[in-house]
CSV table of C-alpha atoms and ligand atoms in Angstrom, one decimal:
chain,number,residue,atom,x,y,z
A,198,MET,CA,33.7,123.2,104.8
A,199,ARG,CA,30.0,123.3,104.7
A,200,ALA,CA,28.0,126.4,106.1
A,201,LEU,CA,24.3,126.8,106.8
A,202,VAL,CA,23.0,130.4,106.4
A,203,VAL,CA,19.7,131.2,108.0
A,204,GLU,CA,18.4,134.6,106.9
A,205,ASP,CA,14.9,135.7,105.8
A,206,ASP,CA,16.0,138.9,103.9
A,207,PRO,CA,16.5,137.6,100.4
A,208,VAL,CA,19.2,140.4,99.6
A,209,LEU,CA,21.3,139.7,102.8
A,210,SER,CA,20.7,135.9,102.4
A,211,GLY,CA,22.0,136.4,98.8
A,212,GLN,CA,25.1,138.5,99.8
A,213,LEU,CA,25.9,135.9,102.5
A,214,GLN,CA,25.8,133.1,100.1
A,215,GLN,CA,27.8,134.8,97.6
A,216,ALA,CA,30.5,135.6,100.2
A,217,LEU,CA,30.8,132.2,101.7
A,218,LEU,CA,30.6,130.6,98.1
A,219,GLY,CA,33.7,133.1,97.1
A,220,ALA,CA,35.3,131.7,100.2
A,221,GLY,CA,35.2,128.1,99.2
A,222,TYR,CA,32.3,127.0,101.5
A,223,VAL,CA,29.6,124.7,100.4
A,224,VAL,CA,26.4,126.7,101.3
A,225,ASP,CA,22.9,125.7,102.3
A,226,THR,CA,20.3,128.3,103.1
A,227,ALA,CA,17.1,128.6,105.1
A,228,ALA,CA,14.7,131.5,105.3
A,229,ASP,CA,12.8,130.4,108.2
A,230,GLY,CA,13.1,128.9,111.6
A,231,VAL,CA,11.5,125.7,111.0
A,232,ASP,CA,13.7,124.9,107.8
A,233,ALA,CA,16.6,126.0,109.5
A,234,HIS,CA,16.0,123.9,112.5
A,235,TYR,CA,15.3,120.8,110.4
A,236,LYS,CA,18.5,121.2,108.3
A,237,GLY,CA,20.9,121.9,111.4
A,238,ASP,CA,19.3,118.8,112.9
A,239,VAL,CA,20.0,116.3,110.1
A,240,GLU,CA,22.8,117.7,108.2
A,241,ASP,CA,26.4,118.2,109.5
A,242,TYR,CA,27.6,121.7,109.0
A,243,ASP,CA,31.2,123.1,110.0
A,244,VAL,CA,29.5,126.5,110.7
A,245,VAL,CA,26.0,128.2,111.1
A,246,VAL,CA,25.2,131.7,110.3
A,247,LEU,CA,21.8,132.5,112.2
A,248,ASP,CA,19.7,135.4,111.9
A,249,LEU,CA,17.5,135.8,115.0
A,250,GLY,CA,14.4,137.4,113.5
A,251,LEU,CA,12.9,134.8,111.5
A,252,PRO,CA,9.4,133.7,110.5
A,253,LEU,CA,7.8,130.5,111.8
A,254,MET,CA,10.4,130.0,114.6
A,255,ASP,CA,12.7,132.7,115.9
A,256,GLY,CA,16.4,132.1,115.8
A,257,LEU,CA,16.8,131.7,119.6
A,258,THR,CA,14.2,129.0,119.7
A,259,VAL,CA,16.2,127.0,117.0
A,260,LEU,CA,19.5,127.4,118.6
A,261,ARG,CA,18.2,126.2,121.9
A,262,GLN,CA,16.6,123.3,120.2
A,263,TRP,CA,19.8,122.3,118.4
A,264,ARG,CA,21.9,122.6,121.8
A,265,ALA,CA,19.3,120.7,123.7
A,266,SER,CA,19.7,117.7,121.1
A,267,ARG,CA,23.5,117.9,121.2
A,268,ARG,CA,23.9,119.7,117.9
A,269,LEU,CA,27.0,121.6,118.8
A,270,MET,CA,28.3,123.1,115.4
A,271,PRO,CA,29.8,126.6,115.8
A,272,VAL,CA,26.9,129.0,115.4
A,273,LEU,CA,27.3,133.0,114.6
A,274,ILE,CA,24.2,134.7,115.3
A,275,LEU,CA,23.4,137.9,113.5
A,276,THR,CA,21.4,140.5,115.9
A,277,ALA,CA,19.8,144.0,115.3
A,278,ARG,CA,21.6,147.1,116.0
A,279,GLY,CA,21.2,148.4,119.5
A,280,ASN,CA,19.5,145.1,120.6
A,281,TRP,CA,22.0,144.2,123.5
A,282,ASP,CA,19.7,142.0,125.1
A,283,GLU,CA,19.7,139.7,121.9
A,284,LYS,CA,23.3,139.1,122.4
A,285,VAL,CA,23.0,138.1,126.0
A,286,SER,CA,20.0,135.8,124.9
A,287,GLY,CA,22.2,134.3,122.2
A,288,ILE,CA,24.8,133.5,124.4
A,289,ASP,CA,22.6,131.9,126.8
A,290,ALA,CA,21.2,129.9,124.1
A,291,GLY,CA,24.6,128.6,123.3
A,292,ALA,CA,25.7,130.9,120.5
A,293,ASP,CA,29.6,130.9,120.0
A,294,ASP,CA,29.9,134.4,118.2
A,295,TYR,CA,27.4,137.2,117.0
A,296,LEU,CA,27.7,140.1,114.8
A,297,THR,CA,25.4,143.1,114.8
A,298,LYS,CA,23.8,144.2,111.4
A,299,PRO,CA,25.0,145.9,109.4
A,300,PHE,CA,28.4,144.2,109.2
A,301,HIS,CA,31.4,144.0,106.9
A,302,MET,CA,31.2,140.6,104.9
A,303,GLU,CA,35.1,140.4,105.4
A,304,GLU,CA,34.5,140.4,109.1
A,305,LEU,CA,32.1,137.8,109.0
A,306,LEU,CA,34.6,135.5,106.9
A,307,ALA,CA,37.1,136.2,109.7
A,308,ARG,CA,35.0,135.0,112.4
A,309,LEU,CA,33.6,132.0,110.7
A,310,ARG,CA,37.4,131.2,110.2
A,311,ALA,CA,38.1,131.7,113.9
A,312,LEU,CA,35.1,129.5,114.8
A,313,ILE,CA,36.1,126.7,112.6
A,314,ARG,CA,39.5,126.8,113.6
A,315,ARG,CA,38.4,126.6,117.6
A,316,SER,CA,36.1,123.7,116.9
A,317,GLY,CA,38.6,121.9,114.6
A,318,ASN,CA,41.3,121.8,117.5
A,319,HIS,CA,39.3,118.8,119.1
A,320,ALA,CA,37.2,117.8,116.1
A,321,THR,CA,37.8,114.1,116.2
A,322,ALA,CA,39.2,113.2,119.6
A,323,ARG,CA,38.3,110.7,122.3
A,324,TRP,CA,39.9,111.5,125.8
A,325,THR,CA,39.6,109.4,128.9
A,326,CYS,CA,40.5,110.4,132.5
A,327,GLY,CA,39.7,107.6,135.1
A,328,ALA,CA,36.1,106.9,134.5
A,329,ILE,CA,35.3,109.8,132.5
A,330,THR,CA,35.4,109.4,128.5
A,331,LEU,CA,34.7,112.3,126.3
A,332,ASP,CA,34.1,111.7,122.4
A,333,THR,CA,34.4,114.8,120.6
A,334,ARG,CA,33.0,113.5,117.4
A,335,ALA,CA,29.7,112.5,118.9
A,336,ALA,CA,30.0,115.2,121.6
A,337,ARG,CA,29.2,112.7,124.3
A,338,VAL,CA,30.4,112.2,127.7
A,339,THR,CA,30.4,109.0,129.9
A,340,VAL,CA,31.1,108.0,133.4
A,341,ASP,CA,31.7,104.4,133.8
A,342,GLY,CA,29.9,104.0,130.6
A,343,GLN,CA,26.8,105.8,131.6
A,344,PRO,CA,26.0,108.8,129.4
A,345,LEU,CA,26.1,112.1,131.3
A,346,THR,CA,23.9,115.2,130.5
A,347,LEU,CA,25.8,118.6,130.1
A,348,THR,CA,24.9,121.8,128.6
A,349,ALA,CA,26.9,123.1,125.6
A,350,HIS,CA,29.0,125.3,128.2
A,351,GLU,CA,29.6,122.5,130.8
A,352,TYR,CA,30.6,120.3,127.7
A,353,LYS,CA,33.1,122.9,126.4
A,354,VAL,CA,34.8,123.6,129.7
A,355,LEU,CA,35.2,119.7,130.3
A,356,ALA,CA,36.5,119.3,126.8
A,357,ILE,CA,39.2,121.8,127.5
A,358,LEU,CA,40.1,120.5,130.6
A,359,MET,CA,40.3,116.6,129.2
A,360,GLN,CA,42.2,117.9,126.4
A,361,HIS,CA,45.0,119.1,128.8
A,362,ALA,CA,44.5,116.5,131.4
A,363,GLY,CA,47.1,116.7,134.3
A,364,GLN,CA,47.9,120.3,133.3
A,365,VAL,CA,46.8,123.4,134.9
A,366,VAL,CA,44.2,125.5,132.7
A,367,SER,CA,43.8,129.0,133.6
A,368,ARG,CA,40.5,130.5,134.1
A,369,THR,CA,41.5,133.1,131.3
A,370,GLU,CA,42.1,130.2,129.2
A,371,LEU,CA,38.6,128.6,129.5
A,372,VAL,CA,37.1,131.9,128.9
A,373,GLU,CA,38.9,132.5,125.8
A,374,HIS,CA,38.0,129.2,124.6
A,375,ILE,CA,34.4,129.4,125.5
A,376,TYR,CA,33.5,132.8,124.5
A,377,ALA,CA,34.3,134.5,121.3
A,378,GLN,CA,36.1,137.9,121.3
A,379,ASP,CA,33.4,140.4,121.8
A,380,PHE,CA,31.6,138.4,124.6
A,381,ASP,CA,31.8,139.8,128.1
A,382,ARG,CA,34.9,137.7,129.4
A,383,ASP,CA,33.6,137.4,132.9
A,384,SER,CA,35.8,134.6,134.5
A,385,ASN,CA,33.2,134.4,137.3
A,386,THR,CA,31.0,132.4,135.0
A,387,ILE,CA,33.8,129.6,134.6
A,388,ASP,CA,33.5,128.9,138.3
A,389,VAL,CA,29.7,128.3,138.0
A,390,PHE,CA,30.4,125.9,135.1
A,391,ILE,CA,33.1,124.2,137.2
A,392,GLY,CA,30.6,123.8,140.0
A,393,ARG,CA,28.2,122.4,137.9
A,394,LEU,CA,30.5,119.9,136.4
A,395,ARG,CA,31.9,118.8,139.8
A,396,LYS,CA,28.4,117.9,140.9
A,397,LYS,CA,28.0,115.7,138.0
A,398,LEU,CA,31.3,114.0,137.7
A,399,PRO,CA,33.2,111.8,140.2
A,400,ASP,CA,34.7,113.3,143.4
A,401,GLY,CA,38.1,115.1,142.9
A,402,ALA,CA,37.9,114.6,139.0
A,403,ILE,CA,38.7,118.6,138.7
A,404,GLU,CA,41.0,119.9,141.2
A,405,THR,CA,41.4,123.8,141.8
A,406,VAL,CA,45.0,124.9,141.6
A,407,ARG,CA,44.9,128.0,143.8
A,408,GLY,CA,45.6,131.2,142.2
A,409,LEU,CA,46.3,129.4,138.8
A,410,GLY,CA,43.1,127.4,137.5
A,411,TYR,CA,41.9,123.9,137.3
A,412,ARG,CA,43.3,120.8,136.5
A,413,MET,CA,41.8,117.5,135.3
A,414,ARG,CA,43.1,114.5,137.4
A,415,ASP,CA,44.9,112.4,135.1
A,416,ALA,CA,44.1,109.1,136.6
A,417,ALA,CA,41.0,109.5,138.8
B,265,CA,CA1,15.5,138.6,109.9
């Protein structure tokens, strides 16, 4: 497992590096946003720990730019105590989980394991539903061979539906797969993502199963 640690505090960065090395990760570090952005753009990491307060380029901008260029590796953000709006901004920017400083190293390692496990569930698959193809390795979706532009959350929702094509997936299941444990699990956001996906996908690709959830039509 390869991890990128982005933290400008040298003491905390060293502690994170030691903990991850001890847990068997190969660790790269970055101490500013520009270096972090470059590394995350050109290297493949299984997981990233990203501090938000960084010199040169702040962590949220780094994350937004990664997601905009389809860098979809799991990212756990580190936020300052009491700064709840950072968490919201972090979710919006495409973070998969967060921890508030100070945190216990054991908890961080457990969160990272969970993130890697979730992303590993569909690490190297390629699914097809009618005209739609989703390649999880490249994080790419095409319709009739034409590439589709999706946000990170739209992509995640579609990936789960396609992984279970022909089966009903409940809104709760979707929320659980998309947000980490401490995130606000508001299932209304799922309806928003489904609505946006429907506008981008062929008509009838995603069916609503009243009272139960959503289903990807097996052969559209
Ligand atoms: Ca910092």
